[in-house]
Amino acid sequence: MNYSFLADAVLLVHFAIVLFVVAGLLLIAVGNAVHWRWVNGWWFRALHLLAIGIVVAESWLGIECPLTTLENWLRIQAGQGIYLGSFIQYWVHGILFYQAPRWVFTLAYTLFAFAVVVAWWRWPPVQVRD
């Protein structure tokens, strides 16, 4: 089994989720300004709220993200250690896992979640029909 490939795949999924959370809020704000109905679709908004809710809960509870745990385990299985690896790992890790005290991340995640809740209130989700 190619553990290195699987670890890179987990890292890319993790990165995609981060992009969804961050870009999702931006899309909601911009989309409402330009009248894109889909940005208020119930499923999009519920998944977005759920995603940031999980991040905040993990942060407040001091739980490492399961995707990080899985990726690290796969890297160890591949004999890489958790900070060595491929080009993909090097660059995506640099973006996702920067160094700061834990309280900084908890505060940032909490404030971002607050912004998501404000967007939920300001532009409530609706059932989008074609």
Short mmCIF file of N, CA and C in Angstrom, two decimals:
data_model
loop_
_atom_site.label_atom_id
_atom_site.label_comp_id
_atom_site.label_asym_id
_atom_site.label_seq_id
_atom_site.Cartn_x
_atom_site.Cartn_y
_atom_site.Cartn_z
N MET A 1 0.85 -1.18 0.00
CA MET A 1 0.00 0.00 0.00
C MET A 1 0.90 1.25 0.00
N ASN A 2 0.51 2.23 -0.76
CA ASN A 2 1.30 3.45 -0.86
C ASN A 2 0.81 4.46 0.19
N TYR A 3 1.37 4.36 1.38
CA TYR A 3 0.95 5.23 2.48
C TYR A 3 1.26 6.70 2.21
N SER A 4 2.34 6.96 1.53
CA SER A 4 2.71 8.34 1.22
C SER A 4 1.65 9.00 0.34
N PHE A 5 1.18 8.27 -0.68
CA PHE A 5 0.13 8.78 -1.55
C PHE A 5 -1.15 9.03 -0.76
N LEU A 6 -1.52 8.08 0.10
CA LEU A 6 -2.74 8.24 0.91
C LEU A 6 -2.61 9.44 1.86
N ALA A 7 -1.42 9.63 2.43
CA ALA A 7 -1.21 10.78 3.33
C ALA A 7 -1.37 12.09 2.56
N ASP A 8 -0.81 12.14 1.34
CA ASP A 8 -0.98 13.33 0.51
C ASP A 8 -2.45 13.56 0.17
N ALA A 9 -3.18 12.48 -0.09
CA ALA A 9 -4.60 12.60 -0.41
C ALA A 9 -5.38 13.15 0.79
N VAL A 10 -5.07 12.66 2.00
CA VAL A 10 -5.72 13.17 3.21
C VAL A 10 -5.39 14.64 3.39
N LEU A 11 -4.14 15.02 3.16
CA LEU A 11 -3.73 16.41 3.29
C LEU A 11 -4.50 17.30 2.31
N LEU A 12 -4.68 16.84 1.08
CA LEU A 12 -5.43 17.62 0.10
C LEU A 12 -6.91 17.73 0.46
N VAL A 13 -7.49 16.65 0.99
CA VAL A 13 -8.89 16.72 1.46
C VAL A 13 -9.00 17.73 2.59
N HIS A 14 -8.04 17.69 3.51
CA HIS A 14 -8.03 18.62 4.64
C HIS A 14 -7.96 20.06 4.12
N PHE A 15 -7.08 20.29 3.16
CA PHE A 15 -6.93 21.62 2.57
C PHE A 15 -8.22 22.05 1.88
N ALA A 16 -8.88 21.14 1.18
CA ALA A 16 -10.14 21.46 0.51
C ALA A 16 -11.21 21.86 1.51
N ILE A 17 -11.24 21.19 2.65
CA ILE A 17 -12.22 21.54 3.69
C ILE A 17 -11.93 22.94 4.24
N VAL A 18 -10.66 23.24 4.47
CA VAL A 18 -10.28 24.58 4.95
C VAL A 18 -10.71 25.62 3.92
N LEU A 19 -10.46 25.36 2.64
CA LEU A 19 -10.88 26.29 1.60
C LEU A 19 -12.40 26.47 1.59
N PHE A 20 -13.12 25.37 1.77
CA PHE A 20 -14.58 25.45 1.80
C PHE A 20 -15.05 26.34 2.95
N VAL A 21 -14.45 26.18 4.12
CA VAL A 21 -14.86 26.97 5.28
C VAL A 21 -14.55 28.45 5.06
N VAL A 22 -13.33 28.74 4.65
CA VAL A 22 -12.91 30.14 4.50
C VAL A 22 -13.59 30.79 3.29
N ALA A 23 -13.50 30.15 2.14
CA ALA A 23 -14.08 30.73 0.93
C ALA A 23 -15.61 30.71 0.99
N GLY A 24 -16.17 29.76 1.73
CA GLY A 24 -17.62 29.68 1.85
C GLY A 24 -18.21 30.95 2.44
N LEU A 25 -17.59 31.47 3.49
CA LEU A 25 -18.11 32.70 4.09
C LEU A 25 -17.99 33.86 3.12
N LEU A 26 -16.87 33.93 2.42
CA LEU A 26 -16.69 34.98 1.43
C LEU A 26 -17.74 34.86 0.31
N LEU A 27 -17.99 33.64 -0.14
CA LEU A 27 -19.00 33.42 -1.18
C LEU A 27 -20.39 33.82 -0.71
N ILE A 28 -20.68 33.56 0.56
CA ILE A 28 -22.00 33.92 1.09
C ILE A 28 -22.17 35.44 1.06
N ALA A 29 -21.16 36.17 1.51
CA ALA A 29 -21.25 37.63 1.53
C ALA A 29 -21.30 38.21 0.11
N VAL A 30 -20.37 37.79 -0.73
CA VAL A 30 -20.32 38.31 -2.11
C VAL A 30 -21.55 37.85 -2.88
N GLY A 31 -21.90 36.58 -2.72
CA GLY A 31 -23.06 36.04 -3.43
C GLY A 31 -24.35 36.77 -3.12
N ASN A 32 -24.52 37.17 -1.88
CA ASN A 32 -25.72 37.93 -1.53
C ASN A 32 -25.67 39.34 -2.11
N ALA A 33 -24.48 39.90 -2.20
CA ALA A 33 -24.35 41.24 -2.78
C ALA A 33 -24.69 41.25 -4.27
N VAL A 34 -24.37 40.15 -4.96
CA VAL A 34 -24.64 40.08 -6.40
C VAL A 34 -25.85 39.19 -6.73
N HIS A 35 -26.58 38.81 -5.70
CA HIS A 35 -27.84 38.07 -5.85
C HIS A 35 -27.68 36.67 -6.44
N TRP A 36 -26.67 35.94 -5.97
CA TRP A 36 -26.54 34.52 -6.31
C TRP A 36 -27.40 33.74 -5.33
N ARG A 37 -28.47 33.16 -5.78
CA ARG A 37 -29.39 32.45 -4.89
C ARG A 37 -28.77 31.22 -4.26
N TRP A 38 -27.89 30.53 -4.97
CA TRP A 38 -27.34 29.27 -4.49
C TRP A 38 -26.54 29.41 -3.20
N VAL A 39 -25.99 30.60 -2.93
CA VAL A 39 -25.18 30.75 -1.72
C VAL A 39 -26.03 30.69 -0.45
N ASN A 40 -27.32 30.81 -0.59
CA ASN A 40 -28.22 30.68 0.56
C ASN A 40 -28.95 29.34 0.57
N GLY A 41 -28.52 28.45 -0.29
CA GLY A 41 -29.12 27.12 -0.31
C GLY A 41 -28.91 26.42 1.03
N TRP A 42 -29.93 25.75 1.50
CA TRP A 42 -29.92 25.11 2.81
C TRP A 42 -28.74 24.16 2.99
N TRP A 43 -28.49 23.28 2.01
CA TRP A 43 -27.43 22.29 2.16
C TRP A 43 -26.06 22.94 2.21
N PHE A 44 -25.83 23.92 1.35
CA PHE A 44 -24.54 24.63 1.35
C PHE A 44 -24.31 25.30 2.70
N ARG A 45 -25.32 26.01 3.17
CA ARG A 45 -25.18 26.75 4.43
C ARG A 45 -25.06 25.82 5.62
N ALA A 46 -25.84 24.74 5.64
CA ALA A 46 -25.77 23.79 6.76
C ALA A 46 -24.41 23.11 6.81
N LEU A 47 -23.89 22.68 5.66
CA LEU A 47 -22.56 22.05 5.63
C LEU A 47 -21.47 23.03 6.05
N HIS A 48 -21.63 24.28 5.65
CA HIS A 48 -20.65 25.30 6.01
C HIS A 48 -20.67 25.55 7.53
N LEU A 49 -21.84 25.69 8.09
CA LEU A 49 -21.96 25.88 9.53
C LEU A 49 -21.44 24.66 10.30
N LEU A 50 -21.78 23.47 9.83
CA LEU A 50 -21.30 22.25 10.47
C LEU A 50 -19.77 22.18 10.44
N ALA A 51 -19.17 22.52 9.30
CA ALA A 51 -17.71 22.44 9.17
C ALA A 51 -17.01 23.36 10.17
N ILE A 52 -17.43 24.61 10.25
CA ILE A 52 -16.76 25.53 11.19
C ILE A 52 -17.13 25.15 12.62
N GLY A 53 -18.31 24.62 12.84
CA GLY A 53 -18.70 24.16 14.18
C GLY A 53 -17.79 23.05 14.68
N ILE A 54 -17.45 22.12 13.80
CA ILE A 54 -16.54 21.03 14.17
C ILE A 54 -15.16 21.58 14.50
N VAL A 55 -14.68 22.51 13.70
CA VAL A 55 -13.36 23.12 13.95
C VAL A 55 -13.32 23.81 15.31
N VAL A 56 -14.36 24.58 15.60
CA VAL A 56 -14.40 25.29 16.88
C VAL A 56 -14.51 24.31 18.04
N ALA A 57 -15.34 23.29 17.91
CA ALA A 57 -15.48 22.30 18.98
C ALA A 57 -14.16 21.59 19.25
N GLU A 58 -13.46 21.19 18.19
CA GLU A 58 -12.15 20.55 18.36
C GLU A 58 -11.18 21.48 19.07
N SER A 59 -11.21 22.74 18.69
CA SER A 59 -10.30 23.71 19.27
C SER A 59 -10.59 23.93 20.76
N TRP A 60 -11.85 24.14 21.10
CA TRP A 60 -12.23 24.37 22.50
C TRP A 60 -11.97 23.13 23.36
N LEU A 61 -12.13 21.96 22.78
CA LEU A 61 -11.92 20.72 23.53
C LEU A 61 -10.48 20.24 23.50
N GLY A 62 -9.63 20.91 22.72
CA GLY A 62 -8.23 20.53 22.64
C GLY A 62 -8.01 19.23 21.89
N ILE A 63 -8.88 18.95 20.94
CA ILE A 63 -8.80 17.71 20.17
C ILE A 63 -8.09 17.98 18.85
N GLU A 64 -7.13 17.13 18.51
CA GLU A 64 -6.48 17.25 17.21
C GLU A 64 -7.46 16.79 16.14
N CYS A 65 -7.47 17.48 15.03
CA CYS A 65 -8.35 17.11 13.92
C CYS A 65 -8.08 15.67 13.51
N PRO A 66 -9.12 14.86 13.34
CA PRO A 66 -8.92 13.47 12.92
C PRO A 66 -8.19 13.34 11.59
N LEU A 67 -8.34 14.32 10.71
CA LEU A 67 -7.62 14.27 9.44
C LEU A 67 -6.12 14.45 9.67
N THR A 68 -5.74 15.30 10.60
CA THR A 68 -4.33 15.47 10.95
C THR A 68 -3.79 14.18 11.56
N THR A 69 -4.55 13.59 12.47
CA THR A 69 -4.14 12.34 13.10
C THR A 69 -3.96 11.24 12.05
N LEU A 70 -4.91 11.12 11.13
CA LEU A 70 -4.82 10.11 10.08
C LEU A 70 -3.62 10.36 9.17
N GLU A 71 -3.45 11.60 8.77
CA GLU A 71 -2.32 11.90 7.89
C GLU A 71 -0.99 11.57 8.57
N ASN A 72 -0.85 11.96 9.84
CA ASN A 72 0.39 11.67 10.56
C ASN A 72 0.63 10.16 10.67
N TRP A 73 -0.42 9.41 10.94
CA TRP A 73 -0.29 7.96 11.04
C TRP A 73 0.17 7.37 9.69
N LEU A 74 -0.45 7.86 8.60
CA LEU A 74 -0.06 7.38 7.27
C LEU A 74 1.39 7.74 6.96
N ARG A 75 1.83 8.91 7.35
CA ARG A 75 3.22 9.32 7.11
C ARG A 75 4.19 8.43 7.89
N ILE A 76 3.82 8.11 9.11
CA ILE A 76 4.67 7.22 9.91
C ILE A 76 4.73 5.84 9.26
N GLN A 77 3.58 5.35 8.79
CA GLN A 77 3.55 4.05 8.10
C GLN A 77 4.42 4.06 6.85
N ALA A 78 4.51 5.23 6.20
CA ALA A 78 5.32 5.36 4.99
C ALA A 78 6.80 5.57 5.32
N GLY A 79 7.11 5.67 6.62
CA GLY A 79 8.49 5.89 7.04
C GLY A 79 8.96 7.31 6.84
N GLN A 80 8.03 8.25 6.75
CA GLN A 80 8.39 9.64 6.47
C GLN A 80 8.54 10.49 7.72
N GLY A 81 7.94 10.10 8.81
CA GLY A 81 7.83 11.04 9.92
C GLY A 81 6.71 12.00 9.57
N ILE A 82 6.40 12.91 10.47
CA ILE A 82 5.25 13.77 10.23
C ILE A 82 5.60 15.11 9.61
N TYR A 83 6.86 15.46 9.45
CA TYR A 83 7.21 16.75 8.86
C TYR A 83 8.03 16.62 7.59
N LEU A 84 8.29 15.43 7.15
CA LEU A 84 9.01 15.22 5.90
C LEU A 84 8.03 14.76 4.85
N GLY A 85 8.40 14.83 3.61
CA GLY A 85 7.50 14.27 2.63
C GLY A 85 7.59 14.92 1.28
N SER A 86 6.51 14.84 0.57
CA SER A 86 6.45 15.25 -0.82
C SER A 86 6.29 16.76 -0.97
N PHE A 87 6.35 17.18 -2.20
CA PHE A 87 6.11 18.58 -2.55
C PHE A 87 4.74 19.04 -2.05
N ILE A 88 3.73 18.21 -2.30
CA ILE A 88 2.37 18.56 -1.88
C ILE A 88 2.33 18.75 -0.37
N GLN A 89 2.90 17.80 0.35
CA GLN A 89 2.89 17.89 1.81
C GLN A 89 3.60 19.15 2.27
N TYR A 90 4.75 19.45 1.72
CA TYR A 90 5.53 20.61 2.15
C TYR A 90 4.73 21.90 2.02
N TRP A 91 4.13 22.14 0.87
CA TRP A 91 3.43 23.40 0.63
C TRP A 91 2.09 23.49 1.35
N VAL A 92 1.32 22.42 1.32
CA VAL A 92 0.01 22.48 1.98
C VAL A 92 0.19 22.56 3.50
N HIS A 93 1.17 21.83 4.03
CA HIS A 93 1.46 21.94 5.47
C HIS A 93 1.86 23.36 5.84
N GLY A 94 2.63 24.00 4.99
CA GLY A 94 3.05 25.37 5.26
C GLY A 94 1.87 26.32 5.37
N ILE A 95 0.84 26.05 4.60
CA ILE A 95 -0.36 26.90 4.63
C ILE A 95 -1.26 26.53 5.81
N LEU A 96 -1.47 25.23 6.03
CA LEU A 96 -2.42 24.79 7.06
C LEU A 96 -1.87 24.84 8.48
N PHE A 97 -0.61 24.51 8.66
CA PHE A 97 -0.10 24.28 10.00
C PHE A 97 1.00 25.27 10.37
N TYR A 98 0.66 26.53 10.45
CA TYR A 98 1.62 27.53 10.88
C TYR A 98 1.70 27.52 12.41
N GLN A 99 2.76 28.12 12.94
CA GLN A 99 3.01 28.07 14.37
C GLN A 99 2.46 29.30 15.08
N ALA A 100 1.72 29.07 16.15
CA ALA A 100 1.21 30.12 17.03
C ALA A 100 0.72 29.43 18.30
N PRO A 101 0.60 30.18 19.38
CA PRO A 101 0.05 29.57 20.60
C PRO A 101 -1.37 29.05 20.36
N ARG A 102 -1.73 28.00 21.08
CA ARG A 102 -3.04 27.37 20.88
C ARG A 102 -4.20 28.35 21.06
N TRP A 103 -4.07 29.28 22.00
CA TRP A 103 -5.16 30.22 22.26
C TRP A 103 -5.43 31.11 21.04
N VAL A 104 -4.41 31.37 20.24
CA VAL A 104 -4.59 32.19 19.04
C VAL A 104 -5.52 31.48 18.06
N PHE A 105 -5.31 30.19 17.87
CA PHE A 105 -6.17 29.43 16.97
C PHE A 105 -7.59 29.33 17.51
N THR A 106 -7.71 29.07 18.81
CA THR A 106 -9.04 28.98 19.42
C THR A 106 -9.80 30.29 19.23
N LEU A 107 -9.14 31.40 19.48
CA LEU A 107 -9.78 32.70 19.30
C LEU A 107 -10.14 32.94 17.83
N ALA A 108 -9.22 32.66 16.92
CA ALA A 108 -9.48 32.88 15.49
C ALA A 108 -10.64 32.02 15.01
N TYR A 109 -10.66 30.75 15.39
CA TYR A 109 -11.74 29.86 14.97
C TYR A 109 -13.08 30.32 15.55
N THR A 110 -13.05 30.75 16.80
CA THR A 110 -14.29 31.20 17.45
C THR A 110 -14.82 32.46 16.78
N LEU A 111 -13.94 33.42 16.50
CA LEU A 111 -14.37 34.65 15.83
C LEU A 111 -14.89 34.36 14.41
N PHE A 112 -14.21 33.44 13.73
CA PHE A 112 -14.67 33.08 12.38
C PHE A 112 -16.05 32.42 12.46
N ALA A 113 -16.24 31.55 13.44
CA ALA A 113 -17.55 30.91 13.61
C ALA A 113 -18.62 31.95 13.92
N PHE A 114 -18.26 32.94 14.71
CA PHE A 114 -19.20 34.03 15.01
C PHE A 114 -19.60 34.74 13.72
N ALA A 115 -18.62 34.98 12.83
CA ALA A 115 -18.92 35.61 11.54
C ALA A 115 -19.86 34.74 10.71
N VAL A 116 -19.67 33.42 10.76
CA VAL A 116 -20.55 32.50 10.04
C VAL A 116 -21.97 32.58 10.60
N VAL A 117 -22.09 32.64 11.91
CA VAL A 117 -23.42 32.74 12.54
C VAL A 117 -24.07 34.07 12.18
N VAL A 118 -23.30 35.15 12.16
CA VAL A 118 -23.84 36.46 11.76
C VAL A 118 -24.32 36.38 10.31
N ALA A 119 -23.55 35.74 9.44
CA ALA A 119 -23.98 35.59 8.04
C ALA A 119 -25.26 34.75 7.96
N TRP A 120 -25.36 33.73 8.82
CA TRP A 120 -26.56 32.89 8.86
C TRP A 120 -27.78 33.75 9.22
N TRP A 121 -27.60 34.65 10.18
CA TRP A 121 -28.68 35.53 10.61
C TRP A 121 -28.97 36.59 9.54
N ARG A 122 -27.90 37.19 8.98
CA ARG A 122 -28.06 38.27 8.01
C ARG A 122 -28.66 37.77 6.69
N TRP A 123 -28.20 36.62 6.23
CA TRP A 123 -28.68 36.02 4.99
C TRP A 123 -29.11 34.60 5.29
N PRO A 124 -30.30 34.40 5.82
CA PRO A 124 -30.72 33.06 6.22
C PRO A 124 -30.78 32.09 5.04
N PRO A 125 -30.48 30.82 5.32
CA PRO A 125 -30.57 29.84 4.25
C PRO A 125 -32.02 29.65 3.81
N VAL A 126 -32.17 29.29 2.56
CA VAL A 126 -33.50 29.06 1.99
C VAL A 126 -33.48 27.79 1.18
N GLN A 127 -34.63 27.28 0.89
CA GLN A 127 -34.75 26.15 -0.01
C GLN A 127 -34.64 26.71 -1.42
N VAL A 128 -33.58 26.36 -2.13
CA VAL A 128 -33.35 26.86 -3.48
C VAL A 128 -34.03 25.93 -4.48
N ARG A 129 -34.85 26.51 -5.32
CA ARG A 129 -35.56 25.74 -6.36
C ARG A 129 -35.05 26.21 -7.72
N ASP A 130 -34.94 25.27 -8.61
CA ASP A 130 -34.47 25.60 -9.97
C ASP A 130 -35.55 26.27 -10.78
#
